mmCIF file of C-alpha atoms in Angstrom:
data_model
loop_
_atom_site.group_PDB
_atom_site.id
_atom_site.type_symbol
_atom_site.label_atom_id
_atom_site.label_comp_id
_atom_site.label_asym_id
_atom_site.label_seq_id
_atom_site.Cartn_x
_atom_site.Cartn_y
_atom_site.Cartn_z
ATOM 1 C CA MET A 71 -66.952 49.373 -112.654
ATOM 2 C CA GLU A 72 -63.615 48.405 -110.714
ATOM 3 C CA ILE A 73 -63.510 47.656 -107.105
ATOM 4 C CA PRO A 74 -61.748 50.569 -105.246
ATOM 5 C CA ASN A 75 -58.188 49.301 -103.615
ATOM 6 C CA ASP A 76 -58.584 52.202 -100.850
ATOM 7 C CA ILE A 77 -56.771 51.699 -97.638
ATOM 8 C CA VAL A 78 -59.962 50.317 -96.098
ATOM 9 C CA LEU A 79 -60.720 46.901 -95.280
ATOM 10 C CA ARG A 80 -64.671 46.788 -96.288
ATOM 11 C CA PRO A 81 -64.369 48.032 -99.597
ATOM 12 C CA ARG A 82 -67.929 49.993 -100.738
ATOM 13 C CA PHE A 83 -69.461 51.114 -103.999
ATOM 14 C CA LYS A 84 -72.667 52.467 -104.947
ATOM 15 C CA PHE A 85 -74.106 53.139 -108.409
ATOM 16 C CA GLU A 86 -77.595 54.168 -109.788
ATOM 17 C CA ILE A 87 -79.611 51.730 -112.223
ATOM 18 C CA PRO A 88 -81.946 52.865 -114.537
ATOM 19 C CA ARG A 89 -84.645 50.384 -113.586
ATOM 20 C CA ASN A 90 -87.223 49.930 -110.643
ATOM 21 C CA ASN A 91 -85.799 48.400 -107.677
ATOM 22 C CA GLU A 92 -88.138 45.472 -107.341
ATOM 23 C CA SER A 93 -87.401 44.396 -110.686
ATOM 24 C CA VAL A 94 -83.561 44.464 -109.582
ATOM 25 C CA LEU A 95 -84.401 42.578 -106.188
ATOM 26 C CA ASN A 96 -86.399 39.771 -108.546
ATOM 27 C CA ASP A 97 -83.543 39.463 -110.581
ATOM 28 C CA PHE A 98 -81.443 38.224 -107.729
ATOM 29 C CA GLU A 99 -84.522 36.223 -106.493
ATOM 30 C CA GLN A 100 -84.454 34.415 -109.654
ATOM 31 C CA ALA A 101 -80.555 33.856 -109.856
ATOM 32 C CA LYS A 102 -80.965 32.054 -106.399
ATOM 33 C CA THR A 103 -82.965 29.279 -108.293
ATOM 34 C CA THR A 104 -81.003 29.125 -111.627
ATOM 35 C CA GLN A 105 -77.470 29.107 -110.433
ATOM 36 C CA SER A 106 -75.673 26.943 -107.613
ATOM 37 C CA TYR A 107 -72.085 28.553 -107.263
ATOM 38 C CA PHE A 108 -73.183 31.293 -104.821
ATOM 39 C CA VAL A 109 -75.742 31.512 -101.792
ATOM 40 C CA ILE A 110 -77.944 34.480 -102.395
ATOM 41 C CA ASN A 111 -80.451 35.555 -99.571
ATOM 42 C CA ARG A 112 -82.553 38.407 -99.602
ATOM 43 C CA ILE A 113 -83.828 40.547 -97.005
ATOM 44 C CA ASP A 114 -86.546 43.341 -97.782
ATOM 45 C CA ASP A 115 -84.350 45.634 -100.004
ATOM 46 C CA HIS A 116 -80.878 43.850 -98.846
ATOM 47 C CA VAL A 117 -79.287 40.976 -100.857
ATOM 48 C CA PHE A 118 -76.384 39.063 -99.357
ATOM 49 C CA ILE A 119 -74.266 36.835 -101.932
ATOM 50 C CA LYS A 120 -71.769 34.535 -100.466
ATOM 51 C CA PHE A 121 -69.839 31.464 -101.332
ATOM 52 C CA PRO A 122 -71.236 28.022 -100.013
ATOM 53 C CA LYS A 123 -69.880 26.852 -96.607
ATOM 54 C CA HIS A 124 -67.612 24.172 -98.550
ATOM 55 C CA LYS A 125 -66.023 26.773 -100.434
ATOM 56 C CA GLN A 126 -65.606 29.432 -97.767
ATOM 57 C CA HIS A 127 -62.258 29.818 -95.970
ATOM 58 C CA PHE A 128 -61.497 32.029 -92.739
ATOM 59 C CA TRP A 129 -61.276 35.343 -95.187
ATOM 60 C CA SER A 130 -63.827 34.623 -97.612
ATOM 61 C CA PRO A 131 -65.708 37.491 -98.393
ATOM 62 C CA GLN A 132 -69.456 38.514 -98.981
ATOM 63 C CA LEU A 133 -71.036 40.854 -100.582
ATOM 64 C CA HIS A 134 -73.824 42.930 -99.313
ATOM 65 C CA LEU A 135 -76.042 44.899 -101.586
ATOM 66 C CA GLU A 136 -78.520 47.291 -100.565
ATOM 67 C CA ILE A 137 -81.029 48.212 -103.152
ATOM 68 C CA ASN A 138 -83.204 51.522 -102.701
ATOM 69 C CA GLN A 139 -85.575 52.921 -104.914
ATOM 70 C CA VAL A 140 -85.096 56.745 -105.928
ATOM 71 C CA ASN A 141 -88.170 57.015 -108.189
ATOM 72 C CA THR A 142 -90.214 54.486 -110.297
ATOM 73 C CA ASN A 143 -87.386 54.337 -113.054
ATOM 74 C CA SER A 144 -84.524 53.955 -111.088
ATOM 75 C CA CYS A 145 -82.866 52.885 -108.117
ATOM 76 C CA LEU A 146 -79.575 53.363 -106.137
ATOM 77 C CA LEU A 147 -77.309 50.348 -105.117
ATOM 78 C CA TYR A 148 -74.831 49.970 -102.144
ATOM 79 C CA GLY A 149 -72.306 47.358 -102.084
ATOM 80 C CA LEU A 150 -70.082 46.460 -99.085
ATOM 81 C CA PHE A 151 -67.522 43.606 -99.123
ATOM 82 C CA GLY A 152 -66.721 42.236 -95.747
ATOM 83 C CA PRO A 153 -65.475 38.836 -94.143
ATOM 84 C CA ASN A 154 -68.298 36.623 -92.400
ATOM 85 C CA PRO A 155 -70.140 38.663 -89.699
ATOM 86 C CA THR A 156 -68.838 36.554 -87.088
ATOM 87 C CA VAL A 157 -65.156 36.990 -88.217
ATOM 88 C CA TRP A 158 -65.744 40.431 -88.294
ATOM 89 C CA THR A 159 -67.318 40.842 -84.940
ATOM 90 C CA LEU A 160 -64.572 39.040 -83.412
ATOM 91 C CA PHE A 161 -61.989 41.190 -85.406
ATOM 92 C CA MET A 162 -63.934 44.064 -83.863
ATOM 93 C CA PHE A 163 -64.068 42.638 -80.302
ATOM 94 C CA LEU A 164 -60.097 42.180 -80.542
ATOM 95 C CA HIS A 165 -59.644 45.993 -81.530
ATOM 96 C CA PHE A 166 -61.969 47.261 -78.804
ATOM 97 C CA MET A 167 -59.980 44.998 -76.578
ATOM 98 C CA VAL A 168 -56.351 46.149 -77.429
ATOM 99 C CA ALA A 169 -57.678 49.875 -77.071
ATOM 100 C CA GLY A 170 -59.151 49.030 -73.616
ATOM 101 C CA PHE A 171 -56.019 47.578 -72.523
ATOM 102 C CA PHE A 172 -54.087 50.666 -73.882
ATOM 103 C CA ILE A 173 -56.416 53.074 -71.986
ATOM 104 C CA ALA A 174 -56.103 50.927 -68.777
ATOM 105 C CA PHE A 175 -52.385 50.495 -68.909
ATOM 106 C CA GLY A 176 -52.092 54.405 -69.750
ATOM 107 C CA ILE A 177 -54.140 54.660 -66.512
ATOM 108 C CA TRP A 178 -51.782 52.532 -64.435
ATOM 109 C CA ALA A 179 -48.714 54.187 -66.051
ATOM 110 C CA TYR A 180 -50.107 57.709 -65.275
ATOM 111 C CA THR A 181 -50.958 56.619 -61.492
ATOM 112 C CA ASN A 182 -47.280 55.135 -60.963
ATOM 113 C CA TRP A 183 -45.812 58.334 -62.380
ATOM 114 C CA ALA A 184 -48.080 60.702 -60.183
ATOM 115 C CA LEU A 185 -47.003 58.584 -57.101
ATOM 116 C CA ASN A 186 -43.329 59.079 -58.428
ATOM 117 C CA THR A 187 -42.806 55.244 -58.785
ATOM 118 C CA SER A 188 -41.300 53.152 -61.715
ATOM 119 C CA TYR A 189 -43.975 53.276 -64.586
ATOM 120 C CA ALA A 190 -41.599 51.387 -67.280
ATOM 121 C CA ILE A 191 -43.921 48.246 -67.170
ATOM 122 C CA GLN A 192 -46.734 50.236 -68.222
ATOM 123 C CA LEU A 193 -45.040 51.956 -70.748
ATOM 124 C CA SER A 194 -43.939 48.688 -72.255
ATOM 125 C CA LEU A 195 -47.598 47.202 -71.936
ATOM 126 C CA MET A 196 -48.873 50.287 -73.832
ATOM 127 C CA LEU A 197 -46.298 50.036 -76.476
ATOM 128 C CA LEU A 198 -47.069 46.012 -76.717
ATOM 129 C CA MET A 199 -50.873 47.131 -77.231
ATOM 130 C CA VAL A 200 -49.605 49.619 -80.167
ATOM 131 C CA VAL A 201 -47.571 46.657 -81.885
ATOM 132 C CA ILE A 202 -50.710 44.208 -81.264
ATOM 133 C CA TRP A 203 -53.158 46.962 -83.160
ATOM 134 C CA PHE A 204 -50.779 47.152 -86.044
ATOM 135 C CA VAL A 205 -50.778 43.011 -86.026
ATOM 136 C CA LEU A 206 -54.545 43.153 -86.283
ATOM 137 C CA TYR A 207 -54.538 45.900 -88.697
ATOM 138 C CA PHE A 208 -52.131 43.952 -91.039
ATOM 139 C CA GLY A 209 -53.823 40.578 -90.436
ATOM 140 C CA GLY A 210 -56.872 42.302 -91.896
ATOM 141 C CA ARG A 211 -55.097 43.793 -94.769
ATOM 142 C CA ILE A 212 -53.519 40.320 -95.630
ATOM 143 C CA GLY A 213 -56.946 38.620 -95.334
ATOM 144 C CA LYS A 214 -58.348 41.130 -97.591
ATOM 145 C CA ASP A 215 -55.498 40.636 -100.340
ATOM 146 C CA SER A 216 -55.847 36.863 -99.791
ATOM 147 C CA SER A 217 -59.707 36.980 -100.951
ATOM 148 C CA LYS A 218 -59.484 39.856 -103.717
ATOM 149 C CA ASN A 219 -60.046 37.215 -106.378
ATOM 150 C CA GLU A 220 -62.958 35.923 -104.794
ATOM 151 C CA MET A 221 -64.443 39.532 -104.305
ATOM 152 C CA HIS A 222 -63.800 40.067 -108.008
ATOM 153 C CA GLU A 223 -65.802 36.640 -108.587
ATOM 154 C CA LEU A 224 -68.887 38.193 -106.176
ATOM 155 C CA HIS A 225 -68.567 41.365 -108.399
ATOM 156 C CA ASN A 226 -68.530 40.217 -111.634
ATOM 157 C CA PHE A 227 -71.718 37.718 -110.481
ATOM 158 C CA MET A 228 -73.554 40.873 -109.382
ATOM 159 C CA ASN A 229 -72.694 42.662 -112.766
ATOM 160 C CA SER A 230 -73.932 39.219 -114.507
ATOM 161 C CA ILE A 231 -77.074 39.653 -112.791
ATOM 162 C CA LEU A 232 -77.415 43.580 -113.383
ATOM 163 C CA LYS A 233 -76.745 43.004 -116.849
ATOM 164 C CA PRO A 234 -79.834 44.869 -119.076
ATOM 165 C CA LYS A 235 -81.701 41.559 -120.617
ATOM 166 C CA ASN A 236 -83.098 41.715 -124.159
ATOM 167 C CA HIS A 237 -86.614 40.741 -123.818
#
């Protein structure tokens, strides 16, 4: 399975596994104790795989897996690559702040236009907000591209856990 390279900043994937979800979750629990390269956390049907703190950088990705039971013999795995939740929250906060300022400057420009006063400064500030939004977007794309190898490492590790085992 190939990791999609869409325009999205947080790639997602899903596929069906011909096994019970509890057995798949148990495989990740066992991997938690048998390997030391990744940090694995499980909460109910969710598994979080990330790099240890000393190997992380600002854009280090983590892989969030949700493993839902379809029936007794199969489960559906949903995967999501993303940065550390703190980084993602900061990133979204900045996007919403820029959008809020854009709207505020737009209201201010409209008010000045309605009062027949100069509104060039407000339009300039609105344009600045658009430029900042593009900088944030392309910064996110650069961050995603810089951590692509780490995403492949996480994906390959997940696949190694999901590989059918000969008992």
